[in-house]
CSV table of C-alpha atoms and ligand atoms in Angstrom, one decimal:
chain,number,residue,atom,x,y,z
A,1,UNK,CA,-15.9,7.0,22.1
A,2,UNK,CA,-15.6,10.6,20.7
A,3,UNK,CA,-16.5,11.1,17.1
A,4,UNK,CA,-15.7,14.1,14.9
A,5,UNK,CA,-18.5,16.6,14.3
A,6,UNK,CA,-20.0,16.1,10.8
A,7,UNK,CA,-19.3,19.1,8.6
A,8,UNK,CA,-19.2,18.2,4.9
A,9,UNK,CA,-17.6,20.5,2.3
A,10,UNK,CA,-18.1,20.4,-1.5
A,11,UNK,CA,-15.5,19.2,-4.0
A,12,UNK,CA,-14.9,15.8,-2.4
A,13,UNK,CA,-16.0,12.3,-3.4
A,14,UNK,CA,-19.0,10.8,-1.6
A,15,UNK,CA,-17.2,7.6,-1.0
A,16,UNK,CA,-13.6,6.5,-0.7
A,17,UNK,CA,-12.2,3.0,-1.0
A,18,UNK,CA,-9.6,2.5,1.6
A,19,UNK,CA,-6.8,0.1,0.5
A,20,UNK,CA,-5.4,-1.2,3.8
A,21,UNK,CA,-1.7,-2.0,3.7
A,22,UNK,CA,-0.9,-2.6,7.4
A,23,UNK,CA,-0.5,-6.4,7.1
A,24,UNK,CA,2.0,-6.0,4.2
A,25,UNK,CA,3.7,-2.6,4.3
A,26,UNK,CA,3.4,-2.6,8.1
A,27,UNK,CA,4.6,-6.0,9.0
A,28,UNK,CA,7.4,-6.1,6.3
A,29,UNK,CA,9.1,-3.4,8.2
A,30,UNK,CA,9.1,-4.7,11.8
A,31,UNK,CA,12.4,-5.8,13.2
A,32,UNK,CA,10.7,-8.9,14.7
A,33,UNK,CA,8.9,-11.5,12.7
A,34,UNK,CA,5.3,-11.4,13.8
A,35,UNK,CA,4.0,-15.0,14.5
A,36,UNK,CA,1.8,-16.2,11.6
A,37,UNK,CA,-1.2,-16.7,13.9
A,38,UNK,CA,-1.0,-13.1,14.9
A,39,UNK,CA,-0.9,-12.0,11.3
A,40,UNK,CA,-4.0,-14.0,10.6
A,41,UNK,CA,-5.8,-12.5,13.6
A,42,UNK,CA,-4.8,-9.0,12.4
A,43,UNK,CA,-6.2,-9.6,8.9
A,44,UNK,CA,-9.5,-11.0,10.4
A,45,UNK,CA,-9.8,-8.1,12.8
A,46,UNK,CA,-9.2,-5.6,10.0
A,47,UNK,CA,-11.9,-7.3,7.9
A,48,UNK,CA,-14.3,-7.1,10.9
A,49,UNK,CA,-13.9,-3.3,10.9
A,50,UNK,CA,-15.5,-3.1,7.5
A,51,UNK,CA,-12.3,-2.6,5.5
A,52,UNK,CA,-13.1,-4.1,2.1
A,53,UNK,CA,-9.6,-4.2,0.5
A,54,UNK,CA,-6.8,-5.6,2.6
A,55,UNK,CA,-3.4,-6.3,1.2
A,56,UNK,CA,-2.5,-9.5,3.0
A,57,UNK,CA,1.2,-10.2,2.4
A,58,UNK,CA,4.1,-10.4,-0.1
A,59,UNK,CA,5.4,-13.3,-2.3
A,60,UNK,CA,8.8,-11.8,-2.5
A,61,UNK,CA,12.2,-13.4,-1.9
A,62,UNK,CA,12.4,-14.6,1.7
A,63,UNK,CA,16.0,-13.7,1.6
A,64,UNK,CA,15.0,-10.1,0.9
A,65,UNK,CA,12.1,-9.8,3.3
A,66,UNK,CA,12.2,-12.6,5.9
A,67,UNK,CA,9.3,-10.9,7.8
A,68,UNK,CA,6.9,-12.1,5.2
A,69,UNK,CA,8.4,-15.5,4.3
A,70,UNK,CA,5.3,-17.2,5.8
A,71,UNK,CA,3.0,-15.9,3.0
A,72,UNK,CA,1.8,-19.3,1.9
A,73,UNK,CA,1.2,-20.4,5.4
A,74,UNK,CA,-0.7,-17.3,6.3
A,75,UNK,CA,-3.1,-17.7,3.3
A,76,UNK,CA,-3.6,-21.4,4.2
A,77,UNK,CA,-4.6,-20.4,7.8
A,78,UNK,CA,-6.9,-17.6,6.5
A,79,UNK,CA,-8.6,-19.8,3.9
A,80,UNK,CA,-11.4,-18.0,2.0
A,81,UNK,CA,-10.9,-14.9,4.3
A,82,UNK,CA,-7.5,-14.3,2.7
A,83,UNK,CA,-8.5,-14.8,-0.9
A,84,UNK,CA,-10.5,-13.0,-3.6
A,85,UNK,CA,-10.3,-9.8,-5.5
A,86,UNK,CA,-10.1,-7.7,-2.4
A,87,UNK,CA,-7.2,-9.6,-0.9
A,88,UNK,CA,-4.2,-8.6,-3.0
A,89,UNK,CA,-0.6,-9.7,-2.4
A,90,UNK,CA,2.7,-8.2,-3.6
A,91,UNK,CA,4.4,-10.2,-6.4
A,92,UNK,CA,7.7,-9.1,-8.0
A,93,UNK,CA,8.4,-11.9,-10.4
A,94,UNK,CA,7.2,-15.2,-12.0
A,95,UNK,CA,8.5,-17.2,-9.0
A,96,UNK,CA,6.3,-15.1,-6.8
A,97,UNK,CA,3.4,-15.4,-9.1
A,98,UNK,CA,3.7,-19.2,-9.1
A,99,UNK,CA,3.6,-19.2,-5.3
A,100,UNK,CA,0.7,-16.8,-5.2
A,101,UNK,CA,-1.4,-18.8,-7.7
A,102,UNK,CA,-0.7,-22.0,-5.9
A,103,UNK,CA,-2.0,-20.4,-2.7
A,104,UNK,CA,-5.2,-19.5,-4.6
A,105,UNK,CA,-4.6,-15.7,-5.0
A,106,UNK,CA,-6.7,-13.8,-7.5
A,107,UNK,CA,-5.4,-10.2,-7.0
A,108,UNK,CA,-1.8,-9.2,-7.1
A,109,UNK,CA,0.3,-6.0,-7.0
A,110,UNK,CA,3.6,-5.5,-8.9
A,111,UNK,CA,5.8,-2.7,-7.6
A,112,UNK,CA,8.1,-0.6,-9.8
A,113,UNK,CA,10.2,2.5,-9.2
A,114,UNK,CA,10.4,5.9,-10.7
A,115,UNK,CA,14.1,6.1,-10.0
A,116,UNK,CA,17.0,4.0,-11.0
A,117,UNK,CA,18.7,3.9,-7.6
A,118,UNK,CA,15.6,2.5,-5.8
A,119,UNK,CA,14.9,0.0,-8.6
A,120,UNK,CA,18.4,-1.3,-7.9
A,121,UNK,CA,18.1,-1.3,-4.1
A,122,UNK,CA,14.6,-2.8,-4.0
A,123,UNK,CA,14.5,-5.1,-7.0
A,124,UNK,CA,18.2,-5.6,-7.9
A,125,UNK,CA,17.5,-4.3,-11.4
A,126,UNK,CA,17.3,-1.1,-13.5
A,127,UNK,CA,13.9,0.4,-14.2
A,128,UNK,CA,13.8,-1.1,-17.7
A,129,UNK,CA,14.9,-4.5,-16.4
A,130,UNK,CA,12.2,-4.4,-13.7
A,131,UNK,CA,9.5,-3.7,-16.3
A,132,UNK,CA,10.8,-6.7,-18.2
A,133,UNK,CA,10.5,-8.8,-15.1
A,134,UNK,CA,6.9,-7.6,-14.5
A,135,UNK,CA,5.7,-8.1,-18.1
A,136,UNK,CA,5.2,-11.9,-17.9
A,137,UNK,CA,3.8,-11.6,-14.4
A,138,UNK,CA,1.0,-9.3,-15.5
A,139,UNK,CA,0.4,-11.2,-18.7
A,140,UNK,CA,0.1,-14.5,-16.9
A,141,UNK,CA,-2.0,-13.0,-14.0
A,142,UNK,CA,-4.4,-11.5,-16.6
A,143,UNK,CA,-4.6,-14.9,-18.4
A,144,UNK,CA,-5.8,-16.3,-15.0
A,145,UNK,CA,-8.4,-13.4,-14.8
A,146,UNK,CA,-6.6,-11.9,-11.8
A,147,UNK,CA,-6.8,-8.3,-10.8
A,148,UNK,CA,-3.5,-6.4,-11.1
A,149,UNK,CA,-2.4,-3.3,-9.3
A,150,UNK,CA,0.9,-1.5,-10.0
A,151,UNK,CA,2.7,0.5,-7.4
A,152,UNK,CA,5.2,3.1,-8.4
A,153,UNK,CA,7.6,4.1,-5.7
A,154,UNK,CA,9.7,7.3,-5.2
A,155,UNK,CA,7.1,9.4,-7.1
A,156,UNK,CA,7.8,12.5,-5.0
A,157,UNK,CA,11.5,12.3,-4.0
A,158,UNK,CA,14.2,9.7,-3.6
A,159,UNK,CA,16.7,9.5,-0.7
A,160,UNK,CA,19.7,9.0,-3.1
A,161,UNK,CA,18.6,11.0,-6.2
A,162,UNK,CA,16.8,13.9,-4.5
A,163,UNK,CA,14.0,15.5,-6.5
A,164,UNK,CA,12.2,13.3,-9.1
A,165,UNK,CA,11.0,15.2,-12.2
A,166,UNK,CA,7.3,14.8,-12.9
A,167,UNK,CA,7.9,13.7,-16.5
A,168,UNK,CA,10.2,10.9,-15.3
A,169,UNK,CA,7.4,9.7,-12.9
A,170,UNK,CA,4.8,9.8,-15.7
A,171,UNK,CA,7.1,7.8,-18.0
A,172,UNK,CA,7.6,5.1,-15.4
A,173,UNK,CA,3.9,5.1,-14.7
A,174,UNK,CA,3.0,4.7,-18.3
A,175,UNK,CA,5.3,1.8,-18.7
A,176,UNK,CA,3.7,-0.1,-15.9
A,177,UNK,CA,0.1,0.7,-17.0
A,178,UNK,CA,1.0,-0.3,-20.6
A,179,UNK,CA,1.6,-3.8,-19.3
A,180,UNK,CA,-2.2,-4.0,-18.7
A,181,UNK,CA,-2.5,-3.2,-15.0
A,182,UNK,CA,-5.9,-2.3,-13.6
A,183,UNK,CA,-4.8,0.3,-11.1
A,184,UNK,CA,-1.8,2.5,-10.3
A,185,UNK,CA,-0.8,3.5,-6.8
A,186,UNK,CA,1.6,6.4,-6.6
A,187,UNK,CA,4.0,6.0,-3.8
A,188,UNK,CA,5.5,8.6,-1.7
A,189,UNK,CA,7.9,6.0,-0.2
A,190,UNK,CA,9.8,8.4,2.0
A,191,UNK,CA,7.0,10.8,2.9
A,192,UNK,CA,8.3,14.0,1.3
A,193,UNK,CA,5.3,15.0,-0.9
A,194,UNK,CA,3.4,18.3,-0.4
A,195,UNK,CA,-0.1,19.2,-1.5
A,196,UNK,CA,0.8,21.2,-4.6
A,197,UNK,CA,3.2,18.5,-5.8
A,198,UNK,CA,0.4,15.9,-5.3
A,199,UNK,CA,-2.0,17.9,-7.4
A,200,UNK,CA,0.5,18.6,-10.2
A,201,UNK,CA,1.6,14.9,-10.4
A,202,UNK,CA,-2.0,13.7,-10.6
A,203,UNK,CA,-2.8,16.2,-13.3
A,204,UNK,CA,0.2,15.1,-15.3
A,205,UNK,CA,-0.8,11.4,-15.0
A,206,UNK,CA,-4.3,12.1,-16.1
A,207,UNK,CA,-2.9,14.2,-19.1
A,208,UNK,CA,-0.9,11.1,-20.0
A,209,UNK,CA,-4.1,9.1,-20.3
A,210,UNK,CA,-4.3,7.3,-16.9
A,211,UNK,CA,-7.9,7.8,-15.7
A,212,UNK,CA,-8.3,9.3,-12.3
A,213,UNK,CA,-10.6,6.4,-11.4
A,214,UNK,CA,-7.6,4.1,-11.7
A,215,UNK,CA,-5.3,6.1,-9.6
A,216,UNK,CA,-4.6,5.5,-5.9
A,217,UNK,CA,-2.4,7.4,-3.5
A,218,UNK,CA,0.1,5.9,-1.1
A,219,UNK,CA,1.6,8.4,1.3
A,220,UNK,CA,4.2,7.6,4.0
A,221,UNK,CA,4.0,10.2,6.8
A,222,UNK,CA,7.7,11.0,7.5
A,223,UNK,CA,7.1,14.8,7.3
A,224,UNK,CA,3.6,14.8,8.7
A,225,UNK,CA,2.1,15.6,5.3
A,226,UNK,CA,0.3,12.3,4.4
A,227,UNK,CA,-3.2,13.4,5.4
A,228,UNK,CA,-3.0,16.8,3.8
A,229,UNK,CA,-1.7,15.2,0.6
A,230,UNK,CA,-4.5,12.7,0.7
A,231,UNK,CA,-7.2,15.4,1.0
A,232,UNK,CA,-5.5,17.2,-1.9
A,233,UNK,CA,-5.7,14.0,-4.0
A,234,UNK,CA,-9.4,13.6,-3.1
A,235,UNK,CA,-9.9,17.2,-4.3
A,236,UNK,CA,-8.3,16.2,-7.6
A,237,UNK,CA,-10.8,13.4,-8.0
A,238,UNK,CA,-8.9,10.4,-6.5
A,239,UNK,CA,-11.2,7.9,-4.7
A,240,UNK,CA,-8.8,5.1,-3.7
A,241,UNK,CA,-6.5,5.7,-0.7
A,242,UNK,CA,-3.8,3.5,0.7
A,243,UNK,CA,-3.4,3.6,4.5
A,244,UNK,CA,-2.2,1.4,7.3
A,245,UNK,CA,-3.9,0.5,10.6
A,246,UNK,CA,-2.1,2.2,13.4
A,247,UNK,CA,0.3,3.9,11.0
A,248,UNK,CA,2.5,0.9,10.7
A,249,UNK,CA,4.8,0.7,7.6
A,250,UNK,CA,8.0,1.5,5.9
A,251,UNK,CA,10.3,0.0,3.3
A,252,UNK,CA,13.3,-2.1,4.4
A,253,UNK,CA,15.1,-1.0,1.2
A,254,UNK,CA,14.4,2.8,1.5
A,255,UNK,CA,16.4,4.9,3.9
A,256,UNK,CA,14.2,7.3,5.9
A,257,UNK,CA,10.8,5.7,5.1
A,258,UNK,CA,8.5,5.8,8.1
A,259,UNK,CA,5.0,4.5,8.6
A,260,UNK,CA,2.1,5.0,6.2
A,261,UNK,CA,-0.8,7.4,6.7
A,262,UNK,CA,-2.6,5.8,9.6
A,263,UNK,CA,-6.0,4.5,8.6
A,264,UNK,CA,-7.5,5.9,11.8
A,265,UNK,CA,-6.2,9.4,11.0
A,266,UNK,CA,-7.7,9.1,7.6
A,267,UNK,CA,-11.0,7.9,9.0
A,268,UNK,CA,-11.2,10.7,11.5
A,269,UNK,CA,-10.9,13.2,8.7
A,270,UNK,CA,-13.3,11.4,6.3
A,271,UNK,CA,-15.9,10.8,9.0
A,272,UNK,CA,-15.9,14.5,9.8
A,273,UNK,CA,-16.3,15.4,6.2
A,274,UNK,CA,-19.1,12.8,5.7
A,275,UNK,CA,-17.2,10.9,3.1
A,276,UNK,CA,-18.3,7.2,3.3
A,277,UNK,CA,-15.8,4.5,3.8
A,278,UNK,CA,-17.8,1.7,5.4
A,279,UNK,CA,-15.2,1.3,8.2
A,280,UNK,CA,-15.9,1.4,11.9
A,281,UNK,CA,-13.4,3.7,13.6
A,282,UNK,CA,-13.9,2.2,17.1
A,283,UNK,CA,-13.2,-1.3,15.9
A,284,UNK,CA,-10.2,-0.2,14.0
A,285,UNK,CA,-8.6,1.6,16.9
A,286,UNK,CA,-9.2,-1.5,19.0
A,287,UNK,CA,-7.4,-3.5,16.3
A,288,UNK,CA,-4.4,-1.2,16.3
A,289,UNK,CA,-4.2,-1.1,20.1
A,290,UNK,CA,-4.2,-4.9,20.0
A,291,UNK,CA,-1.4,-5.0,17.3
A,292,UNK,CA,0.6,-2.4,19.2
A,293,UNK,CA,0.5,-4.7,22.2
A,294,UNK,CA,1.7,-7.6,20.1
A,295,UNK,CA,4.6,-5.5,18.8
A,296,UNK,CA,5.4,-4.1,22.2
A,297,UNK,CA,5.2,-0.4,21.3
A,298,UNK,CA,2.7,2.4,20.9
A,299,UNK,CA,1.0,3.2,17.6
A,300,UNK,CA,2.4,6.4,16.1
A,301,UNK,CA,-1.1,7.4,15.0
A,302,UNK,CA,-2.4,10.5,16.8
A,303,UNK,CA,-6.0,9.3,16.5
A,304,UNK,CA,-5.1,5.9,18.0
A,305,UNK,CA,-3.3,7.7,20.9
A,306,UNK,CA,-6.2,10.0,21.5
A,307,UNK,CA,-8.9,7.3,21.4
A,308,UNK,CA,-7.0,4.2,22.5
A,309,UNK,CA,-8.0,4.5,26.1
A,310,UNK,CA,-11.7,4.7,25.3
A,311,UNK,CA,-12.1,1.5,23.2
B,401,LIG,P1,17.3,-11.2,-7.0
B,401,LIG,O1,18.3,-11.6,-5.9
B,401,LIG,O2,17.8,-10.5,-8.2
B,401,LIG,O3,16.5,-12.5,-7.4
B,401,LIG,O4,16.2,-10.4,-6.3
B,401,LIG,P2,17.0,-13.9,-8.0
B,401,LIG,O5,15.9,-14.2,-9.1
B,401,LIG,O6,18.4,-13.9,-8.4
B,401,LIG,O7,16.7,-14.9,-6.8
B,401,LIG,C1,17.5,-14.9,-5.7
B,401,LIG,C2,17.0,-16.0,-4.7
B,401,LIG,O8,15.7,-15.7,-4.3
B,401,LIG,C3,16.8,-17.4,-5.4
B,401,LIG,O9,16.9,-18.3,-4.4
B,401,LIG,C4,15.3,-17.4,-5.9
B,401,LIG,O10,14.8,-18.6,-6.0
B,401,LIG,C5,14.7,-16.6,-4.7
B,401,LIG,P3,18.3,-19.3,-4.3
B,401,LIG,O11,18.3,-20.0,-5.6
B,401,LIG,O12,19.4,-18.3,-4.1
B,401,LIG,O13,18.0,-20.2,-3.1
B,401,LIG,N1,13.5,-15.9,-5.1
B,401,LIG,C6,12.3,-16.1,-4.6
B,401,LIG,N2,11.8,-16.9,-3.6
B,401,LIG,C7,10.5,-16.9,-3.3
B,401,LIG,N3,9.7,-16.0,-3.9
B,401,LIG,C8,10.1,-15.1,-4.8
B,401,LIG,C9,11.5,-15.2,-5.2
B,401,LIG,N4,12.2,-14.5,-6.1
B,401,LIG,C10,13.4,-15.0,-6.1
B,401,LIG,N5,9.2,-14.3,-5.4
B,401,LIG,C11,13.8,-9.9,-6.2
B,401,LIG,C12,15.1,-9.9,-7.0
B,401,LIG,C13,12.8,-9.1,-7.0
B,401,LIG,C14,13.3,-11.3,-6.0
B,401,LIG,C15,14.2,-9.2,-4.8
B,401,LIG,O14,14.8,-8.0,-5.1
B,401,LIG,C16,13.0,-9.0,-4.0
B,401,LIG,O15,12.3,-10.0,-3.5
B,401,LIG,N6,12.6,-7.7,-3.7
B,401,LIG,C17,11.5,-7.4,-2.9
B,401,LIG,C18,11.8,-6.2,-1.9
B,401,LIG,C19,10.6,-5.9,-1.2
B,401,LIG,O16,9.7,-6.7,-0.9
B,401,LIG,N7,10.5,-4.6,-0.8
B,401,LIG,C20,9.4,-4.0,-0.1
B,401,LIG,C21,8.1,-3.9,-0.9
B,401,LIG,S1,8.1,-2.5,-1.9
B,401,LIG,C22,7.5,-1.2,-0.9
B,401,LIG,O17,7.4,-1.4,0.3
B,401,LIG,C23,7.0,0.0,-1.5
B,401,LIG,C24,5.5,0.2,-1.6
B,401,LIG,O18,4.9,0.1,-0.3
B,401,LIG,C25,5.1,1.5,-2.3
B,401,LIG,C26,5.8,2.7,-1.7
B,401,LIG,O19,5.8,2.9,-0.5
B,401,LIG,O20,6.4,3.4,-2.5
B,401,LIG,C27,4.9,-1.0,-2.4
B,402,LIG,MG1,4.8,1.8,1.1
């Protein structure tokens, strides 16, 4: 299989931790419900590629996201492979936390919004009410010594509200981090961010006291900017990047959200730059080709398309 020519440049981290979201952000957005055995196979294959952190599923309301209603069953099938600090799951409320803890989970992610409209659409609450909903979740998770990530959606633009001012994003980010979360992932839910915007927002978050080592970036690729924005974030000192095998992804409650940055596209770029990830590109492409077969459609990833025949 073809590999990129190694040509490192200064100003980038030596190593990046990829936070793989395909099994959650990807499969929550499929029209069809993927059989639970295929989900388990997907997670196992992802782990085989060397991906350390894999978000497995969501403990949200099954009425809201029927695609992931089988979260407990999936974790039971996966056993130890689906648990631990590197197997987070999405949790919106105490009901979700109860279900997750019962399944043996020790890493969770809450998910807030920088805009009022999306908070309403995705969580049925205002921004302030959603922070109130998360507070006992984070408190109780921490009491159980769990690792807690906070996502913040609509950081770069909102389909209903348009532009989102940077101070508004910083304020929402601070409120989530003040609950005691370990990490913050800034979400470009609808894929409208650009490189300058990315750098400006990261600077503002760091100025507000959120250390760059706690910041992750989460770009959807609607406008084809996800990889460029990610490289801009790495130049700003970020070392945690969310991506999705095969470029699966989207949010059922956000108009115009398409797939995430494809993990393969990210790897092609990082392998060429000599930035370590510990992930085997060939195995990952084979995994995405397999999943595309299960879903009955081609992966939108350019790298999967280019390399898919040769794995
Ligand atoms: P609600 O309707 O206000 O909740 O929804 P409720 O408390 O009134 O409960 C309604 C029903 O759901 C009740 O059942 C509850 O028991 C049940 P009933 O009594 O009617 O039979 N319920 C639950 N069942 C199981 N597990 C639970 C749970 N919670 C309630 N955890 C709620 C509020 C937050 C629950 C709902 O809005 C919800 O589940 N939203 C999740 C939406 C979602 O998953 N969106 C996609 C993930 S976010 C995303 O993709 C963005 C991200 O990728 C970053 C980015 O790209 O920006 C992270
Ligand atoms: Mg997302």
